Coordinates of C-alpha atoms and ligand atoms in Angstrom, one line a residue:
M101 CA 0.0 0.0 0.0
S102 CA 1.3 3.4 -1.0
A103 CA 1.8 6.1 1.6
F104 CA 1.6 8.7 -1.1
P105 CA -1.2 7.4 -3.4
D106 CA -1.9 10.7 -5.0
V107 CA 1.7 11.6 -5.8
P108 CA 3.1 10.5 -9.1
Q109 CA 6.8 9.9 -9.8
I110 CA 8.3 13.4 -9.8
V111 CA 9.9 14.1 -13.2
Y112 CA 11.5 17.0 -15.0
E113 CA 9.0 19.0 -17.1
G114 CA 11.0 22.1 -17.8
P115 CA 10.7 25.8 -16.8
D116 CA 7.3 26.3 -18.5
S117 CA 5.6 23.6 -16.4
K118 CA 2.9 24.7 -14.0
N119 CA 2.7 21.3 -12.4
P120 CA 3.7 21.8 -8.7
L121 CA 4.7 18.1 -8.5
A122 CA 7.3 18.3 -11.2
F123 CA 10.8 19.7 -11.5
R124 CA 11.2 22.8 -13.5
W125 CA 15.0 23.0 -13.3
Y126 CA 16.4 19.8 -11.8
N127 CA 16.9 17.5 -14.7
P128 CA 19.1 14.7 -13.3
D129 CA 20.6 13.7 -16.6
E130 CA 21.4 17.2 -17.9
V131 CA 25.1 17.9 -18.2
V132 CA 26.4 21.1 -16.8
E133 CA 30.2 21.8 -16.8
G134 CA 30.8 18.2 -17.9
Q135 CA 28.8 16.5 -15.2
T136 CA 25.2 15.5 -14.7
M137 CA 23.0 17.4 -12.3
R138 CA 22.6 14.2 -10.4
D139 CA 26.3 14.0 -9.8
H140 CA 26.8 17.7 -9.1
F141 CA 24.3 17.7 -6.2
R142 CA 24.0 14.1 -4.8
F143 CA 20.8 15.3 -3.2
S144 CA 20.1 13.8 0.1
V145 CA 16.9 13.6 2.3
A146 CA 17.4 14.2 6.0
Y147 CA 15.7 11.4 7.8
W148 CA 15.3 13.4 11.0
H149 CA 13.3 16.3 9.7
T150 CA 11.4 14.5 6.9
F151 CA 10.5 11.4 8.8
R152 CA 10.8 12.3 12.4
G153 CA 9.7 15.9 12.4
T154 CA 6.5 16.3 14.2
G155 CA 6.0 20.1 13.9
A156 CA 6.2 20.5 17.7
D157 CA 7.4 23.8 18.9
P158 CA 7.8 25.3 22.4
F159 CA 4.2 26.6 22.2
G160 CA 2.4 23.4 21.2
P161 CA 2.6 19.8 20.1
G162 CA 3.2 18.3 16.7
T163 CA 0.8 18.9 13.8
M164 CA 2.1 16.6 11.1
V165 CA -0.3 14.2 9.6
R166 CA 1.6 11.0 9.0
P167 CA -0.9 8.2 8.4
W168 CA 1.8 5.5 8.4
E169 CA 2.8 6.3 12.1
D170 CA 1.0 4.3 14.8
G171 CA 2.1 6.7 17.5
S172 CA 4.3 4.2 19.3
D173 CA 8.1 4.1 19.7
S174 CA 8.3 0.5 18.6
V175 CA 10.7 -1.2 16.2
D176 CA 7.7 -2.2 14.1
N177 CA 6.7 1.4 13.6
A178 CA 10.3 2.3 12.9
I179 CA 10.5 -0.3 10.2
R180 CA 7.2 0.8 8.6
R181 CA 8.5 4.3 8.6
A182 CA 11.7 3.2 6.9
R183 CA 9.8 1.6 4.1
V184 CA 7.8 4.8 3.7
A185 CA 10.9 6.9 3.6
F186 CA 12.2 4.8 0.7
E187 CA 8.9 5.2 -1.2
F188 CA 9.2 8.9 -0.7
M189 CA 12.8 9.1 -1.8
E190 CA 12.1 6.9 -4.8
K191 CA 9.1 9.0 -5.9
L192 CA 11.1 12.2 -5.4
G193 CA 14.2 10.9 -7.2
A194 CA 16.6 11.6 -4.4
P195 CA 19.7 9.5 -4.8
F196 CA 20.8 9.8 -1.1
Y197 CA 19.7 10.1 2.5
A198 CA 21.3 10.8 5.8
F199 CA 20.4 9.9 9.4
H200 CA 21.2 10.0 13.1
D201 CA 21.2 6.6 14.7
R202 CA 18.4 7.6 16.9
D203 CA 16.2 8.8 14.1
L204 CA 16.1 5.3 12.8
A205 CA 15.2 3.2 15.8
P206 CA 14.2 3.7 19.4
E207 CA 16.6 3.3 22.3
G208 CA 16.1 0.2 24.4
K209 CA 16.5 -0.5 28.1
S210 CA 20.2 -1.1 27.7
L211 CA 22.9 -0.2 25.1
A212 CA 22.8 -3.8 23.9
D213 CA 19.0 -3.5 23.4
T214 CA 19.4 -0.2 21.6
N215 CA 21.9 -1.7 19.3
K216 CA 19.6 -4.6 18.6
N217 CA 16.8 -2.2 17.7
L218 CA 19.1 -0.3 15.4
D219 CA 20.2 -3.6 13.7
A220 CA 16.6 -4.5 13.0
V221 CA 15.9 -1.3 11.1
V222 CA 19.3 -1.3 9.4
R223 CA 18.4 -4.7 7.9
V224 CA 15.4 -3.0 6.3
L225 CA 17.4 0.0 5.1
K226 CA 19.8 -2.3 3.4
E227 CA 17.1 -4.2 1.7
E228 CA 15.5 -0.9 0.5
Q229 CA 18.8 0.5 -0.6
Q230 CA 19.3 -2.6 -2.7
R231 CA 15.8 -2.5 -4.1
T232 CA 15.9 1.2 -5.1
G233 CA 19.6 2.0 -5.6
I234 CA 19.3 4.9 -3.1
Q235 CA 22.5 5.3 -1.1
L236 CA 23.6 6.6 2.2
L237 CA 25.3 10.0 2.0
W238 CA 26.2 10.0 5.7
G239 CA 25.5 8.6 9.1
T240 CA 25.9 10.3 12.4
A241 CA 25.2 9.6 16.1
N242 CA 22.8 11.6 18.1
L243 CA 25.0 12.6 21.0
F244 CA 22.7 15.4 22.2
A245 CA 19.1 14.4 22.9
N246 CA 19.5 11.8 25.7
P247 CA 19.8 13.5 29.2
R248 CA 23.0 11.5 29.7
Y249 CA 24.6 14.1 27.4
V250 CA 23.3 17.1 29.3
H251 CA 26.9 18.4 29.8
G252 CA 28.0 17.3 26.3
A253 CA 29.3 14.0 25.0
S254 CA 33.0 13.9 24.2
T255 CA 33.4 17.3 26.0
S256 CA 31.4 16.3 29.0
C257 CA 32.8 16.8 32.5
N258 CA 31.6 13.2 33.1
A259 CA 34.1 10.6 31.7
D260 CA 31.3 8.0 31.5
A261 CA 29.4 10.2 29.1
F262 CA 32.5 10.2 26.9
A263 CA 32.7 6.4 27.1
Y264 CA 29.0 6.0 26.3
A265 CA 29.3 8.3 23.3
A266 CA 32.3 6.3 22.1
A267 CA 30.3 3.1 22.3
Q268 CA 27.5 4.8 20.4
V269 CA 29.7 6.2 17.7
K270 CA 31.5 2.8 17.3
K271 CA 28.1 1.2 16.5
C272 CA 27.1 4.0 14.3
L273 CA 30.3 3.7 12.3
E274 CA 29.7 0.0 11.9
V275 CA 26.2 0.7 10.6
T276 CA 27.4 3.4 8.3
L277 CA 29.9 1.0 6.9
E278 CA 27.3 -1.8 6.5
L279 CA 25.1 0.6 4.5
G280 CA 27.9 1.8 2.3
G281 CA 27.8 5.4 3.6
S282 CA 30.1 7.9 1.8
N283 CA 30.7 10.1 4.8
Y284 CA 30.5 10.2 8.6
V285 CA 29.4 13.4 10.3
F286 CA 30.0 15.0 13.7
W287 CA 27.8 17.8 14.6
G288 CA 28.7 18.7 18.2
G289 CA 25.1 19.2 19.5
R290 CA 26.1 19.8 23.1
E291 CA 29.9 20.2 22.6
G292 CA 30.2 23.7 24.0
Y293 CA 29.3 25.6 27.1
Q294 CA 26.7 27.7 28.7
N295 CA 29.1 29.2 31.2
L296 CA 32.9 29.5 31.5
Y297 CA 32.9 29.5 35.4
N298 CA 32.1 25.8 35.3
T299 CA 34.1 24.9 32.2
D300 CA 37.6 23.7 31.6
M301 CA 37.7 24.6 27.9
R302 CA 41.2 23.3 27.3
R303 CA 40.4 19.9 28.7
E304 CA 37.1 19.7 26.9
L305 CA 38.7 20.5 23.5
D306 CA 41.5 18.0 24.2
H307 CA 38.9 15.3 24.9
M308 CA 36.9 16.2 21.7
A309 CA 40.1 15.7 19.7
R310 CA 40.9 12.5 21.4
F311 CA 37.4 11.3 20.6
M312 CA 37.8 12.1 16.9
H313 CA 41.1 10.3 16.7
L314 CA 39.6 7.3 18.3
A315 CA 36.7 7.4 15.8
V316 CA 39.0 7.6 12.8
D317 CA 41.3 4.9 14.1
Y318 CA 38.3 2.5 14.7
A319 CA 36.7 3.4 11.4
R320 CA 39.9 2.6 9.5
S321 CA 40.4 -0.6 11.5
I322 CA 37.0 -2.0 10.3
G323 CA 37.5 -0.8 6.7
F324 CA 35.4 2.4 6.7
H325 CA 37.3 4.7 4.3
G326 CA 34.6 7.3 4.0
Q327 CA 35.2 11.0 4.5
F328 CA 34.8 12.4 8.1
L329 CA 33.0 15.7 8.4
I330 CA 32.6 18.2 11.1
E331 CA 29.5 20.4 10.9
P332 CA 30.1 23.9 12.2
K333 CA 27.4 25.7 14.2
P334 CA 28.1 28.7 16.5
K335 CA 25.3 28.3 19.1
E336 CA 22.1 26.5 19.8
P337 CA 21.6 24.4 21.9
T338 CA 24.6 25.7 23.9
K339 CA 25.4 29.3 24.2
H340 CA 28.8 28.7 22.6
Q341 CA 29.4 25.7 20.4
Y342 CA 33.1 24.7 20.0
D343 CA 32.6 24.1 16.3
F344 CA 31.6 27.7 15.9
D345 CA 32.3 28.3 12.2
A346 CA 34.5 27.0 9.4
A347 CA 37.5 28.9 10.6
A348 CA 37.2 27.7 14.2
C349 CA 36.7 24.1 13.0
I350 CA 39.7 24.2 10.7
N351 CA 41.8 25.6 13.4
F352 CA 40.7 22.8 15.8
L353 CA 41.4 20.1 13.1
R354 CA 44.8 21.6 12.3
A355 CA 45.8 22.0 16.0
Y356 CA 44.9 18.4 16.8
D357 CA 46.3 16.9 13.6
L358 CA 42.9 15.8 12.2
L359 CA 42.9 17.5 8.8
D360 CA 43.9 14.3 7.0
A361 CA 40.6 12.6 7.8
F362 CA 38.2 15.5 8.2
K363 CA 36.6 18.1 6.0
L364 CA 33.5 20.3 6.8
N365 CA 29.8 19.8 6.3
L366 CA 28.6 23.4 6.0
E367 CA 25.0 24.4 6.7
T368 CA 23.5 27.7 5.5
N369 CA 21.5 28.5 8.6
H370 CA 24.5 27.8 10.8
A371 CA 26.6 30.1 8.7
T372 CA 24.1 32.9 9.2
L373 CA 23.9 32.2 12.9
A374 CA 27.6 32.8 13.0
G375 CA 27.2 36.1 11.3
H376 CA 28.5 34.9 8.0
T377 CA 27.0 34.2 4.6
M378 CA 27.0 30.6 3.3
M379 CA 29.3 31.8 0.5
H380 CA 31.8 33.0 3.1
E381 CA 31.8 29.6 4.8
L382 CA 32.1 27.8 1.5
E383 CA 35.0 30.1 0.4
Y384 CA 36.8 29.7 3.6
A385 CA 36.5 25.9 3.7
G386 CA 37.2 25.6 0.0
M387 CA 40.4 27.7 0.1
Q388 CA 41.7 25.4 2.9
G389 CA 40.9 22.2 1.0
A390 CA 38.2 21.4 3.5
L391 CA 35.0 21.7 1.7
G392 CA 33.3 18.4 2.1
S393 CA 29.5 18.5 1.9
I394 CA 26.6 20.9 2.6
D395 CA 23.4 20.9 4.6
A396 CA 21.1 22.9 2.4
N397 CA 18.6 25.1 4.1
T398 CA 18.0 28.7 5.0
G399 CA 17.1 30.8 8.0
D400 CA 14.6 33.6 8.2
L401 CA 15.8 37.2 7.7
L402 CA 13.7 38.4 10.6
L403 CA 14.4 35.6 13.1
G404 CA 17.7 35.0 14.8
W405 CA 17.5 31.2 15.2
D406 CA 18.0 28.0 13.3
T407 CA 14.6 27.8 11.4
D408 CA 15.9 25.2 9.0
Q409 CA 13.7 26.2 6.1
F410 CA 14.0 24.8 2.6
P411 CA 16.1 27.0 0.3
T412 CA 14.2 28.7 -2.5
D413 CA 16.3 31.8 -3.0
Y414 CA 18.1 31.8 -6.3
Y415 CA 20.7 34.4 -5.1
L416 CA 21.6 32.0 -2.3
T417 CA 21.8 28.9 -4.5
T418 CA 23.8 30.8 -7.2
Q419 CA 26.3 31.9 -4.6
C420 CA 26.6 28.4 -3.2
M421 CA 27.1 26.9 -6.7
L422 CA 29.6 29.6 -7.7
S423 CA 31.8 28.5 -4.8
I424 CA 31.1 24.8 -5.1
L425 CA 32.0 24.8 -8.8
K426 CA 35.1 26.9 -8.0
F427 CA 36.4 24.3 -5.6
G428 CA 35.7 21.3 -7.9
G429 CA 32.4 20.1 -6.4
L430 CA 31.3 18.2 -3.3
A431 CA 31.6 14.5 -4.0
P432 CA 31.9 12.3 -2.0
G433 CA 29.8 14.8 -0.1
G434 CA 26.5 16.1 -1.4
V435 CA 23.6 18.5 -0.9
N436 CA 21.6 17.3 2.1
F437 CA 18.3 19.0 2.9
D438 CA 18.7 19.6 6.6
A439 CA 15.4 21.4 6.4
K440 CA 11.9 21.0 7.7
V441 CA 8.5 21.9 6.5
R442 CA 6.7 24.6 8.5
R443 CA 4.3 23.5 11.3
E444 CA 1.4 24.7 9.2
S445 CA 2.5 22.5 6.3
F446 CA 1.4 19.3 7.8
E447 CA 0.2 17.2 4.9
P448 CA 2.5 14.5 3.5
V449 CA 2.4 16.1 0.1
D450 CA 4.1 19.2 1.6
L451 CA 7.2 17.1 1.9
F452 CA 7.3 16.8 -1.8
H453 CA 6.7 20.4 -2.5
A454 CA 9.5 21.3 -0.1
H455 CA 12.1 19.0 -1.6
I456 CA 11.1 19.8 -5.2
G457 CA 11.5 23.5 -4.4
G458 CA 14.9 23.0 -2.9
M459 CA 16.2 20.8 -5.7
D460 CA 14.9 23.2 -8.3
A461 CA 16.5 26.2 -6.6
F462 CA 19.9 24.4 -6.6
A463 CA 19.5 23.4 -10.2
R464 CA 18.6 26.9 -11.2
G465 CA 21.6 28.2 -9.1
L466 CA 23.9 25.7 -10.8
K467 CA 22.8 26.9 -14.3
I468 CA 23.2 30.6 -13.4
A469 CA 26.6 30.0 -11.8
A470 CA 27.7 28.0 -14.8
A471 CA 26.6 30.8 -17.2
I472 CA 28.5 33.4 -15.1
R473 CA 31.6 31.2 -15.2
A474 CA 31.2 30.5 -18.9
D475 CA 31.0 34.2 -19.8
G476 CA 34.1 34.9 -17.6
E477 CA 33.3 38.5 -17.1
L478 CA 33.2 38.3 -13.3
Q479 CA 36.4 36.3 -13.3
S480 CA 38.2 38.8 -15.6
L481 CA 37.1 41.7 -13.3
L482 CA 38.5 39.8 -10.3
T483 CA 41.7 39.0 -12.1
K484 CA 42.1 42.6 -13.1
R485 CA 41.5 43.8 -9.5
Y486 CA 44.5 41.9 -8.3
A487 CA 46.7 42.6 -11.4
S488 CA 49.3 44.5 -9.3
W489 CA 50.2 41.2 -7.7
D490 CA 50.9 39.5 -11.1
E491 CA 54.0 41.5 -11.9
G492 CA 56.6 43.9 -10.5
I493 CA 56.7 44.4 -6.7
G494 CA 53.5 42.3 -6.1
A495 CA 54.9 39.3 -7.8
D496 CA 58.2 39.7 -5.9
I497 CA 56.3 39.8 -2.6
E498 CA 54.3 36.7 -3.4
A499 CA 57.4 34.9 -4.5
G500 CA 59.1 35.7 -1.2
K501 CA 61.7 37.9 -3.0
A502 CA 61.0 41.1 -1.1
D503 CA 61.8 42.0 2.5
F504 CA 61.1 45.2 4.5
Q505 CA 64.3 46.8 3.3
T506 CA 63.5 46.1 -0.4
L507 CA 60.0 47.4 0.1
E508 CA 61.3 50.6 1.7
R509 CA 63.8 51.2 -1.1
Y510 CA 60.9 50.6 -3.6
M511 CA 58.6 53.0 -1.9
L512 CA 61.3 55.7 -1.4
A513 CA 62.1 55.6 -5.1
K514 CA 58.4 55.5 -6.1
G515 CA 57.2 58.1 -3.6
E516 CA 53.5 57.2 -3.6
I517 CA 51.4 54.2 -4.5
T518 CA 49.7 53.8 -7.8
P519 CA 46.2 55.1 -7.3
N520 CA 43.6 52.6 -6.2
A521 CA 40.9 51.5 -8.6
S522 CA 37.2 51.4 -7.7
G523 CA 35.8 48.2 -6.2
R524 CA 32.8 48.4 -8.5
Q525 CA 30.5 46.6 -6.1
E526 CA 27.3 48.0 -7.5
M527 CA 28.3 47.2 -11.1
L528 CA 29.1 43.6 -10.1
E529 CA 25.8 43.2 -8.3
N530 CA 24.1 44.4 -11.5
L531 CA 26.2 42.0 -13.5
I532 CA 25.0 39.1 -11.3
N533 CA 21.4 40.3 -11.8
R534 CA 21.8 39.9 -15.6
Y535 CA 21.9 36.2 -15.2
L536 CA 19.0 35.7 -12.9
Ligands
XUL123 C1 21.6 20.7 13.9 C2 22.0 20.0 12.7 C3 22.1 18.6 12.8 C4 23.2 18.0 12.0 C5 23.4 16.5 12.2 O1 21.4 22.1 13.8 O2 22.2 20.7 11.7 O3 20.9 18.0 12.4 O4 23.1 18.2 10.6 O5 23.6 16.1 13.5
CO124 CO1 22.8 20.1 9.7

């Protein structure tokens, strides 16, 4: 029995289509810059929002109508939900999904029971992956919801919490390997602090690094060779998250010798919470060789928290794709919709509208970004802006051939700098608008 009887297979119908259950821009087989859209994006459905999101908020309970749910926290319900998830992804045409261990299956009375519950659902996921060809983009462990992690997991003041988290990640790595996951993500849900009076920051960061090394060592020992990713977020739930932004994460990874195994999974709404644009985060990670994957969503201009909305803004997706193309793409990462439908959008069909909109917005952004790159006008203006570094004194400085004495001699002889040119910001903004 279908969970979505009124929804057909979602197909590409082109920009003129008025069918809300069709793609207008995402055409999986269309080749852009030598690669199909399917391979550019590696779109992924986030299991937690799409199949566990209830619509609850601090002011009221869930509103989502999900006829396949029986309201219980049983393994049977989890298995039925997993089958529905695959029907959804298959109809949508999403090639990947991502999960937290605890999204998939309920916790049991003991760690052993919990692992057993997880195994029962993983068996079904594996079957469904084989049936549909849908793959796992990444797995992650939920190390933030259970009250045992109230003070954090690897950064907890309680060594037992570290040990429990280690056991949980060990199992999650095994499951991710079993399901052929391409990546493994750490989002440090409660790895941070509310107050420095009760926090030994140095010790907590040392522990977090130790934890990541143990995870990498174990993963490699069982044959998991996927990419490890850290997902930056500056705050929420803690006042200050250690994985604040791309720069803080890369500094942590470099300081603790973890850059060989790790890249970053950047999320738009986390970037904006940190006071950055997503493009800033992409550029920063990209230039450091640490751009791994993205969690695609958007915040609300007027609200200062993590609203996790589906991205529909072509400026945003164009900027994302300009950076992603510049750094050679995301694979083995992808574009994971860490986004949820609004509490008022409670019907199952809204899940389709939301994902179709996000996929189309990225496809449109890709085409716009590719057109900008093909014309080369933006690039040639950028190249021109830095031309003083391509020859003469600029080239000498870059090549390490100038010291303070040579620079003083140069300036004494020249007297004053060559006049600055305009930054032409408004002209460039107009130029981008030509493509939209
Ligand atoms: C939380 C968030 C997480 C991670 C995975 O803001 O983005 O869902 O993506 O743990
Ligand atoms: Co995320």
